[in-house]
Amino acid sequence: MNVAARPAPPSGFTNLPRHVAIIMDGNGRWAKARRLPRIAGHKQGVEAVRRVTRAAREFGIEALTLYAFSSENWRRPESEVRDLMGLLRHFLASELDELISEGVRLRVIGDYRKMAPDLVRMIDDAVARTAGHTGPALVIALNYGAQAEIVAAAQALASDVAAGKLTVDAIDEARFADALSTRDLPPLDLMIRTSGEQRLSNFLLWQAAYAELLFVDTLWPDFDAGTLAAALEQYGMRERRFGGL
């Protein structure tokens, strides 16, 4: 296994976040502005994923979580969903060797097993082949919804209580967080949403409790290492008190 050493932070950067999450928004508007079909925007969005995941590794970010397909995205036209699934297949096939060579640990959160069987097999294979890596984590949220994640965690804890494995009094914030799909990741430090929209859209609601939120006007297909660097600089200038003085 070739596990790359964690790079030094870029010059001038201080107080880098350990865990960054991105709501990748604006593919459709990018395509519309150029009078192109929506799939063209999604293809450019995949290129942005490549750029940003590489930049995140170079900047020394320990975990990068990308909102790739929400549980609400099934409401989109069937042809668009099919195109998105095809792009996901292509990304996994084309990027897996690089993720392995860079020592990246791929994680998928969300109910992705409701996707097509061949895609589920590709995801399982990619996750298994990178599971032993100790480098940065790349987390892809697929068929993910934060409210469903919280409900599932509550149900799991309730089952443990009913089975006598856990007492009600033993359930606290740490125990609840340990029941979530992000339990082995660093706490979320920074959440970025592109395209100017200012909402969380059912993404990492529990995890974002004390995360810094940053809404940028850049459409996702135009997001690159420079945009990420600017976001990290803004994060570094914020004072995080977590409710204290």
PDB file of C-alpha atoms in Angstrom:
ATOM      1  CA  MET A   1       0.000   0.000   0.000  1.00  0.00           C
ATOM      2  CA  ASN A   2       1.359   3.391  -0.956  1.00  0.00           C
ATOM      3  CA  VAL A   3       0.222   5.888   1.660  1.00  0.00           C
ATOM      4  CA  ALA A   4       1.263   9.453   0.896  1.00  0.00           C
ATOM      5  CA  ALA A   5       2.601  11.589   3.716  1.00  0.00           C
ATOM      6  CA  ARG A   6       0.369  14.445   4.788  1.00  0.00           C
ATOM      7  CA  PRO A   7       1.595  17.599   3.010  1.00  0.00           C
ATOM      8  CA  ALA A   8       2.477  20.760   4.859  1.00  0.00           C
ATOM      9  CA  PRO A   9      -0.217  23.485   4.929  1.00  0.00           C
ATOM     10  CA  PRO A  10       0.113  26.072   2.150  1.00  0.00           C
ATOM     11  CA  SER A  11       2.246  29.089   2.910  1.00  0.00           C
ATOM     12  CA  GLY A  12       0.374  31.673   4.947  1.00  0.00           C
ATOM     13  CA  PHE A  13      -2.405  29.319   6.034  1.00  0.00           C
ATOM     14  CA  THR A  14      -3.086  28.960   9.731  1.00  0.00           C
ATOM     15  CA  ASN A  15      -5.756  27.088  11.644  1.00  0.00           C
ATOM     16  CA  LEU A  16      -6.683  24.736   8.807  1.00  0.00           C
ATOM     17  CA  PRO A  17      -9.951  22.809   9.228  1.00  0.00           C
ATOM     18  CA  ARG A  18      -9.569  19.071   9.683  1.00  0.00           C
ATOM     19  CA  HIS A  19     -12.920  18.239   8.074  1.00  0.00           C
ATOM     20  CA  VAL A  20     -14.520  20.189   5.227  1.00  0.00           C
ATOM     21  CA  ALA A  21     -17.919  19.446   3.668  1.00  0.00           C
ATOM     22  CA  ILE A  22     -19.166  20.905   0.395  1.00  0.00           C
ATOM     23  CA  ILE A  23     -22.673  21.201  -1.007  1.00  0.00           C
ATOM     24  CA  MET A  24     -21.841  21.161  -4.717  1.00  0.00           C
ATOM     25  CA  ASP A  25     -24.463  23.394  -6.301  1.00  0.00           C
ATOM     26  CA  GLY A  26     -24.811  25.191  -9.606  1.00  0.00           C
ATOM     27  CA  ASN A  27     -24.151  22.626 -12.334  1.00  0.00           C
ATOM     28  CA  GLY A  28     -27.471  23.312 -14.034  1.00  0.00           C
ATOM     29  CA  ARG A  29     -27.079  27.084 -13.904  1.00  0.00           C
ATOM     30  CA  TRP A  30     -23.531  26.790 -15.270  1.00  0.00           C
ATOM     31  CA  ALA A  31     -24.862  24.863 -18.269  1.00  0.00           C
ATOM     32  CA  LYS A  32     -27.858  27.154 -18.777  1.00  0.00           C
ATOM     33  CA  ALA A  33     -25.656  30.243 -18.854  1.00  0.00           C
ATOM     34  CA  ARG A  34     -23.757  28.638 -21.738  1.00  0.00           C
ATOM     35  CA  ARG A  35     -26.873  27.330 -23.491  1.00  0.00           C
ATOM     36  CA  LEU A  36     -25.710  23.772 -22.939  1.00  0.00           C
ATOM     37  CA  PRO A  37     -27.684  20.717 -21.764  1.00  0.00           C
ATOM     38  CA  ARG A  38     -27.661  20.083 -18.011  1.00  0.00           C
ATOM     39  CA  ILE A  39     -25.481  17.010 -18.455  1.00  0.00           C
ATOM     40  CA  ALA A  40     -22.684  19.314 -19.658  1.00  0.00           C
ATOM     41  CA  GLY A  41     -22.828  21.095 -16.312  1.00  0.00           C
ATOM     42  CA  HIS A  42     -22.720  17.795 -14.435  1.00  0.00           C
ATOM     43  CA  LYS A  43     -19.697  16.665 -16.469  1.00  0.00           C
ATOM     44  CA  GLN A  44     -17.878  19.875 -15.593  1.00  0.00           C
ATOM     45  CA  GLY A  45     -18.958  19.320 -11.999  1.00  0.00           C
ATOM     46  CA  VAL A  46     -17.116  15.981 -12.009  1.00  0.00           C
ATOM     47  CA  GLU A  47     -13.998  17.780 -13.229  1.00  0.00           C
ATOM     48  CA  ALA A  48     -14.400  20.178 -10.289  1.00  0.00           C
ATOM     49  CA  VAL A  49     -14.572  17.190  -7.947  1.00  0.00           C
ATOM     50  CA  ARG A  50     -11.244  15.974  -9.318  1.00  0.00           C
ATOM     51  CA  ARG A  51      -9.624  19.386  -8.875  1.00  0.00           C
ATOM     52  CA  VAL A  52     -10.936  19.963  -5.391  1.00  0.00           C
ATOM     53  CA  THR A  53     -10.216  16.507  -3.995  1.00  0.00           C
ATOM     54  CA  ARG A  54      -6.608  16.813  -5.169  1.00  0.00           C
ATOM     55  CA  ALA A  55      -6.298  20.324  -3.757  1.00  0.00           C
ATOM     56  CA  ALA A  56      -7.761  19.227  -0.430  1.00  0.00           C
ATOM     57  CA  ARG A  57      -5.089  16.538  -0.164  1.00  0.00           C
ATOM     58  CA  GLU A  58      -2.350  19.025  -1.045  1.00  0.00           C
ATOM     59  CA  PHE A  59      -3.642  21.464   1.591  1.00  0.00           C
ATOM     60  CA  GLY A  60      -3.593  18.774   4.287  1.00  0.00           C
ATOM     61  CA  ILE A  61      -7.332  18.472   4.937  1.00  0.00           C
ATOM     62  CA  GLU A  62      -7.960  15.214   6.777  1.00  0.00           C
ATOM     63  CA  ALA A  63     -11.522  14.616   5.579  1.00  0.00           C
ATOM     64  CA  LEU A  64     -13.502  16.012   2.659  1.00  0.00           C
ATOM     65  CA  THR A  65     -17.214  15.204   2.444  1.00  0.00           C
ATOM     66  CA  LEU A  66     -19.055  15.929  -0.797  1.00  0.00           C
ATOM     67  CA  TYR A  67     -22.838  16.026  -1.189  1.00  0.00           C
ATOM     68  CA  ALA A  68     -23.097  14.149  -4.489  1.00  0.00           C
ATOM     69  CA  PHE A  69     -26.701  12.895  -4.543  1.00  0.00           C
ATOM     70  CA  SER A  70     -29.358  13.643  -1.957  1.00  0.00           C
ATOM     71  CA  SER A  71     -32.342  11.476  -1.107  1.00  0.00           C
ATOM     72  CA  GLU A  72     -34.479  14.222  -2.686  1.00  0.00           C
ATOM     73  CA  ASN A  73     -32.586  14.122  -6.001  1.00  0.00           C
ATOM     74  CA  TRP A  74     -34.631  11.103  -7.102  1.00  0.00           C
ATOM     75  CA  ARG A  75     -37.361  13.647  -7.891  1.00  0.00           C
ATOM     76  CA  ARG A  76     -35.363  14.938 -10.839  1.00  0.00           C
ATOM     77  CA  PRO A  77     -36.192  13.747 -14.374  1.00  0.00           C
ATOM     78  CA  GLU A  78     -35.327  10.093 -14.912  1.00  0.00           C
ATOM     79  CA  SER A  79     -32.932  10.969 -17.747  1.00  0.00           C
ATOM     80  CA  GLU A  80     -30.959  13.323 -15.495  1.00  0.00           C
ATOM     81  CA  VAL A  81     -30.747  10.773 -12.690  1.00  0.00           C
ATOM     82  CA  ARG A  82     -29.505   8.207 -15.221  1.00  0.00           C
ATOM     83  CA  ASP A  83     -26.849  10.651 -16.437  1.00  0.00           C
ATOM     84  CA  LEU A  84     -25.732  11.354 -12.865  1.00  0.00           C
ATOM     85  CA  MET A  85     -25.400   7.644 -12.122  1.00  0.00           C
ATOM     86  CA  GLY A  86     -23.343   7.222 -15.286  1.00  0.00           C
ATOM     87  CA  LEU A  87     -20.998  10.001 -14.225  1.00  0.00           C
ATOM     88  CA  LEU A  88     -20.605   8.393 -10.819  1.00  0.00           C
ATOM     89  CA  ARG A  89     -19.653   5.097 -12.448  1.00  0.00           C
ATOM     90  CA  HIS A  90     -17.109   6.916 -14.609  1.00  0.00           C
ATOM     91  CA  PHE A  91     -15.634   8.765 -11.632  1.00  0.00           C
ATOM     92  CA  LEU A  92     -15.184   5.577  -9.623  1.00  0.00           C
ATOM     93  CA  ALA A  93     -13.609   3.742 -12.568  1.00  0.00           C
ATOM     94  CA  SER A  94     -11.260   6.565 -13.528  1.00  0.00           C
ATOM     95  CA  GLU A  95     -10.215   7.805 -10.067  1.00  0.00           C
ATOM     96  CA  LEU A  96      -9.865   4.650  -7.991  1.00  0.00           C
ATOM     97  CA  ASP A  97      -6.256   3.931  -8.959  1.00  0.00           C
ATOM     98  CA  GLU A  98      -5.226   7.459  -7.997  1.00  0.00           C
ATOM     99  CA  LEU A  99      -7.083   7.257  -4.687  1.00  0.00           C
ATOM    100  CA  ILE A 100      -5.279   3.995  -3.951  1.00  0.00           C
ATOM    101  CA  SER A 101      -1.865   5.362  -4.914  1.00  0.00           C
ATOM    102  CA  GLU A 102      -2.435   8.461  -2.772  1.00  0.00           C
ATOM    103  CA  GLY A 103      -3.508   6.433   0.256  1.00  0.00           C
ATOM    104  CA  VAL A 104      -6.978   7.994   0.309  1.00  0.00           C
ATOM    105  CA  ARG A 105      -9.664   6.232   2.317  1.00  0.00           C
ATOM    106  CA  LEU A 106     -12.941   6.333   0.377  1.00  0.00           C
ATOM    107  CA  ARG A 107     -16.142   6.386   2.385  1.00  0.00           C
ATOM    108  CA  VAL A 108     -19.759   6.514   1.244  1.00  0.00           C
ATOM    109  CA  ILE A 109     -22.567   7.686   3.515  1.00  0.00           C
ATOM    110  CA  GLY A 110     -26.262   7.480   2.772  1.00  0.00           C
ATOM    111  CA  ASP A 111     -28.541   4.660   1.627  1.00  0.00           C
ATOM    112  CA  TYR A 112     -26.590   3.987  -1.555  1.00  0.00           C
ATOM    113  CA  ARG A 113     -27.711   0.354  -1.655  1.00  0.00           C
ATOM    114  CA  LYS A 114     -30.959   1.511  -3.227  1.00  0.00           C
ATOM    115  CA  MET A 115     -28.998   2.354  -6.355  1.00  0.00           C
ATOM    116  CA  ALA A 116     -28.451  -0.008  -9.302  1.00  0.00           C
ATOM    117  CA  PRO A 117     -26.786  -3.334  -8.305  1.00  0.00           C
ATOM    118  CA  ASP A 118     -23.750  -2.817 -10.568  1.00  0.00           C
ATOM    119  CA  LEU A 119     -23.145   0.624  -9.081  1.00  0.00           C
ATOM    120  CA  VAL A 120     -23.480  -0.744  -5.543  1.00  0.00           C
ATOM    121  CA  ARG A 121     -20.847  -3.371  -6.403  1.00  0.00           C
ATOM    122  CA  MET A 122     -18.510  -0.681  -7.743  1.00  0.00           C
ATOM    123  CA  ILE A 123     -18.938   1.375  -4.581  1.00  0.00           C
ATOM    124  CA  ASP A 124     -18.406  -1.610  -2.283  1.00  0.00           C
ATOM    125  CA  ASP A 125     -15.275  -2.608  -4.201  1.00  0.00           C
ATOM    126  CA  ALA A 126     -13.817   0.910  -4.089  1.00  0.00           C
ATOM    127  CA  VAL A 127     -14.540   1.270  -0.372  1.00  0.00           C
ATOM    128  CA  ALA A 128     -13.066  -2.160   0.398  1.00  0.00           C
ATOM    129  CA  ARG A 129      -9.892  -1.518  -1.611  1.00  0.00           C
ATOM    130  CA  THR A 130      -9.174   1.709   0.281  1.00  0.00           C
ATOM    131  CA  ALA A 131     -10.439   0.665   3.717  1.00  0.00           C
ATOM    132  CA  GLY A 132      -6.996   0.044   5.172  1.00  0.00           C
ATOM    133  CA  HIS A 133      -5.552   3.376   4.111  1.00  0.00           C
ATOM    134  CA  THR A 134      -4.435   5.853   6.745  1.00  0.00           C
ATOM    135  CA  GLY A 135      -4.336   8.904   4.503  1.00  0.00           C
ATOM    136  CA  PRO A 136      -7.062  11.543   4.095  1.00  0.00           C
ATOM    137  CA  ALA A 137     -10.702  10.497   3.863  1.00  0.00           C
ATOM    138  CA  LEU A 138     -12.839  11.260   0.830  1.00  0.00           C
ATOM    139  CA  VAL A 139     -16.477  10.881   1.834  1.00  0.00           C
ATOM    140  CA  ILE A 140     -19.189  10.795  -0.827  1.00  0.00           C
ATOM    141  CA  ALA A 141     -22.787  11.332   0.303  1.00  0.00           C
ATOM    142  CA  LEU A 142     -25.089   9.276  -1.957  1.00  0.00           C
ATOM    143  CA  ASN A 143     -28.835   9.000  -1.498  1.00  0.00           C
ATOM    144  CA  TYR A 144     -28.131  10.848   1.728  1.00  0.00           C
ATOM    145  CA  GLY A 145     -30.497  12.829   3.918  1.00  0.00           C
ATOM    146  CA  ALA A 146     -29.501  14.139   7.348  1.00  0.00           C
ATOM    147  CA  GLN A 147     -32.955  13.765   8.867  1.00  0.00           C
ATOM    148  CA  ALA A 148     -33.062  10.093   7.823  1.00  0.00           C
ATOM    149  CA  GLU A 149     -29.571   9.623   9.271  1.00  0.00           C
ATOM    150  CA  ILE A 150     -30.673  11.087  12.613  1.00  0.00           C
ATOM    151  CA  VAL A 151     -33.808   8.937  12.679  1.00  0.00           C
ATOM    152  CA  ALA A 152     -31.741   5.809  11.933  1.00  0.00           C
ATOM    153  CA  ALA A 153     -29.358   6.659  14.772  1.00  0.00           C
ATOM    154  CA  ALA A 154     -32.283   7.146  17.170  1.00  0.00           C
ATOM    155  CA  GLN A 155     -33.780   3.832  16.093  1.00  0.00           C
ATOM    156  CA  ALA A 156     -30.472   2.017  16.612  1.00  0.00           C
ATOM    157  CA  LEU A 157     -30.091   3.447  20.099  1.00  0.00           C
ATOM    158  CA  ALA A 158     -33.706   2.635  20.940  1.00  0.00           C
ATOM    159  CA  SER A 159     -33.139  -0.962  19.819  1.00  0.00           C
ATOM    160  CA  ASP A 160     -30.118  -1.217  22.095  1.00  0.00           C
ATOM    161  CA  VAL A 161     -32.182   0.097  25.002  1.00  0.00           C
ATOM    162  CA  ALA A 162     -34.988  -2.364  24.269  1.00  0.00           C
ATOM    163  CA  ALA A 163     -32.472  -5.215  24.126  1.00  0.00           C
ATOM    164  CA  GLY A 164     -30.971  -4.218  27.460  1.00  0.00           C
ATOM    165  CA  LYS A 165     -27.613  -3.343  25.918  1.00  0.00           C
ATOM    166  CA  LEU A 166     -27.904   0.335  26.826  1.00  0.00           C
ATOM    167  CA  THR A 167     -29.666   2.465  29.419  1.00  0.00           C
ATOM    168  CA  VAL A 168     -31.537   5.628  28.511  1.00  0.00           C
ATOM    169  CA  ASP A 169     -29.333   7.653  30.841  1.00  0.00           C
ATOM    170  CA  ALA A 170     -26.242   6.499  28.925  1.00  0.00           C
ATOM    171  CA  ILE A 171     -27.413   8.270  25.761  1.00  0.00           C
ATOM    172  CA  ASP A 172     -25.677  11.629  25.468  1.00  0.00           C
ATOM    173  CA  GLU A 173     -24.338  13.732  22.603  1.00  0.00           C
ATOM    174  CA  ALA A 174     -21.198  11.630  22.233  1.00  0.00           C
ATOM    175  CA  ARG A 175     -23.135   8.366  22.189  1.00  0.00           C
ATOM    176  CA  PHE A 176     -25.580   9.755  19.635  1.00  0.00           C
ATOM    177  CA  ALA A 177     -22.752  11.025  17.407  1.00  0.00           C
ATOM    178  CA  ASP A 178     -21.214   7.561  17.565  1.00  0.00           C
ATOM    179  CA  ALA A 179     -24.417   6.162  16.032  1.00  0.00           C
ATOM    180  CA  LEU A 180     -24.130   8.404  12.960  1.00  0.00           C
ATOM    181  CA  SER A 181     -22.465   7.457   9.686  1.00  0.00           C
ATOM    182  CA  THR A 182     -19.655   9.980  10.293  1.00  0.00           C
ATOM    183  CA  ARG A 183     -18.641   8.495  13.648  1.00  0.00           C
ATOM    184  CA  ASP A 184     -15.016   7.781  12.704  1.00  0.00           C
ATOM    185  CA  LEU A 185     -14.389  11.147  11.021  1.00  0.00           C
ATOM    186  CA  PRO A 186     -13.018  14.326  12.589  1.00  0.00           C
ATOM    187  CA  PRO A 187     -15.685  16.817  13.743  1.00  0.00           C
ATOM    188  CA  LEU A 188     -16.997  18.965  10.902  1.00  0.00           C
ATOM    189  CA  ASP A 189     -15.165  22.296  10.925  1.00  0.00           C
ATOM    190  CA  LEU A 190     -16.239  24.005   7.706  1.00  0.00           C
ATOM    191  CA  MET A 191     -19.245  23.611   5.430  1.00  0.00           C
ATOM    192  CA  ILE A 192     -19.178  25.332   2.040  1.00  0.00           C
ATOM    193  CA  ARG A 193     -22.117  25.773  -0.327  1.00  0.00           C
ATOM    194  CA  THR A 194     -21.523  26.995  -3.846  1.00  0.00           C
ATOM    195  CA  SER A 195     -23.745  28.987  -6.262  1.00  0.00           C
ATOM    196  CA  GLY A 196     -24.961  31.590  -3.779  1.00  0.00           C
ATOM    197  CA  GLU A 197     -27.738  29.537  -2.184  1.00  0.00           C
ATOM    198  CA  GLN A 198     -27.803  29.839   1.606  1.00  0.00           C
ATOM    199  CA  ARG A 199     -29.326  26.704   3.097  1.00  0.00           C
ATOM    200  CA  LEU A 200     -28.092  23.315   4.284  1.00  0.00           C
ATOM    201  CA  SER A 201     -30.536  21.226   2.235  1.00  0.00           C
ATOM    202  CA  ASN A 202     -30.705  18.341   4.713  1.00  0.00           C
ATOM    203  CA  PHE A 203     -26.928  17.821   4.755  1.00  0.00           C
ATOM    204  CA  LEU A 204     -24.996  16.883   7.912  1.00  0.00           C
ATOM    205  CA  LEU A 205     -27.445  18.692  10.185  1.00  0.00           C
ATOM    206  CA  TRP A 206     -26.172  17.164  13.424  1.00  0.00           C
ATOM    207  CA  GLN A 207     -22.530  17.456  12.402  1.00  0.00           C
ATOM    208  CA  ALA A 208     -22.903  21.119  11.410  1.00  0.00           C
ATOM    209  CA  ALA A 209     -23.966  22.228  14.896  1.00  0.00           C
ATOM    210  CA  TYR A 210     -20.711  24.167  15.437  1.00  0.00           C
ATOM    211  CA  ALA A 211     -19.276  24.144  11.930  1.00  0.00           C
ATOM    212  CA  GLU A 212     -18.366  27.385  10.229  1.00  0.00           C
ATOM    213  CA  LEU A 213     -20.711  28.013   7.290  1.00  0.00           C
ATOM    214  CA  LEU A 214     -19.495  29.648   4.116  1.00  0.00           C
ATOM    215  CA  PHE A 215     -21.750  30.455   1.152  1.00  0.00           C
ATOM    216  CA  VAL A 216     -19.927  31.405  -2.041  1.00  0.00           C
ATOM    217  CA  ASP A 217     -21.332  32.676  -5.333  1.00  0.00           C
ATOM    218  CA  THR A 218     -19.049  30.474  -7.452  1.00  0.00           C
ATOM    219  CA  LEU A 219     -20.933  27.819  -9.400  1.00  0.00           C
ATOM    220  CA  TRP A 220     -19.611  24.352  -8.649  1.00  0.00           C
ATOM    221  CA  PRO A 221     -18.122  23.673 -12.133  1.00  0.00           C
ATOM    222  CA  ASP A 222     -15.947  26.781 -11.658  1.00  0.00           C
ATOM    223  CA  PHE A 223     -14.756  25.797  -8.172  1.00  0.00           C
ATOM    224  CA  ASP A 224     -11.042  25.047  -8.083  1.00  0.00           C
ATOM    225  CA  ALA A 225      -7.976  25.012  -5.850  1.00  0.00           C
ATOM    226  CA  GLY A 226      -7.932  28.797  -5.704  1.00  0.00           C
ATOM    227  CA  THR A 227     -11.554  28.963  -4.596  1.00  0.00           C
ATOM    228  CA  LEU A 228     -10.880  26.354  -1.940  1.00  0.00           C
ATOM    229  CA  ALA A 229      -7.798  28.249  -0.779  1.00  0.00           C
ATOM    230  CA  ALA A 230      -9.873  31.431  -0.434  1.00  0.00           C
ATOM    231  CA  ALA A 231     -12.439  29.523   1.635  1.00  0.00           C
ATOM    232  CA  LEU A 232      -9.708  28.176   3.910  1.00  0.00           C
ATOM    233  CA  GLU A 233      -8.328  31.678   4.365  1.00  0.00           C
ATOM    234  CA  GLN A 234     -11.771  32.921   5.450  1.00  0.00           C
ATOM    235  CA  TYR A 235     -12.056  30.013   7.863  1.00  0.00           C
ATOM    236  CA  GLY A 236      -8.662  30.856   9.320  1.00  0.00           C
ATOM    237  CA  MET A 237      -9.785  34.399  10.106  1.00  0.00           C
ATOM    238  CA  ARG A 238     -12.840  33.300  12.105  1.00  0.00           C
ATOM    239  CA  GLU A 239     -12.786  32.959  15.857  1.00  0.00           C
ATOM    240  CA  ARG A 240     -14.435  29.747  17.011  1.00  0.00           C
ATOM    241  CA  ARG A 241     -15.661  29.950  20.608  1.00  0.00           C
ATOM    242  CA  PHE A 242     -18.142  27.027  20.671  1.00  0.00           C
ATOM    243  CA  GLY A 243     -20.512  29.009  22.890  1.00  0.00           C
ATOM    244  CA  GLY A 244     -17.773  30.283  25.213  1.00  0.00           C
ATOM    245  CA  LEU A 245     -16.111  33.678  25.545  1.00  0.00           C
TER     246      LEU A 245
END
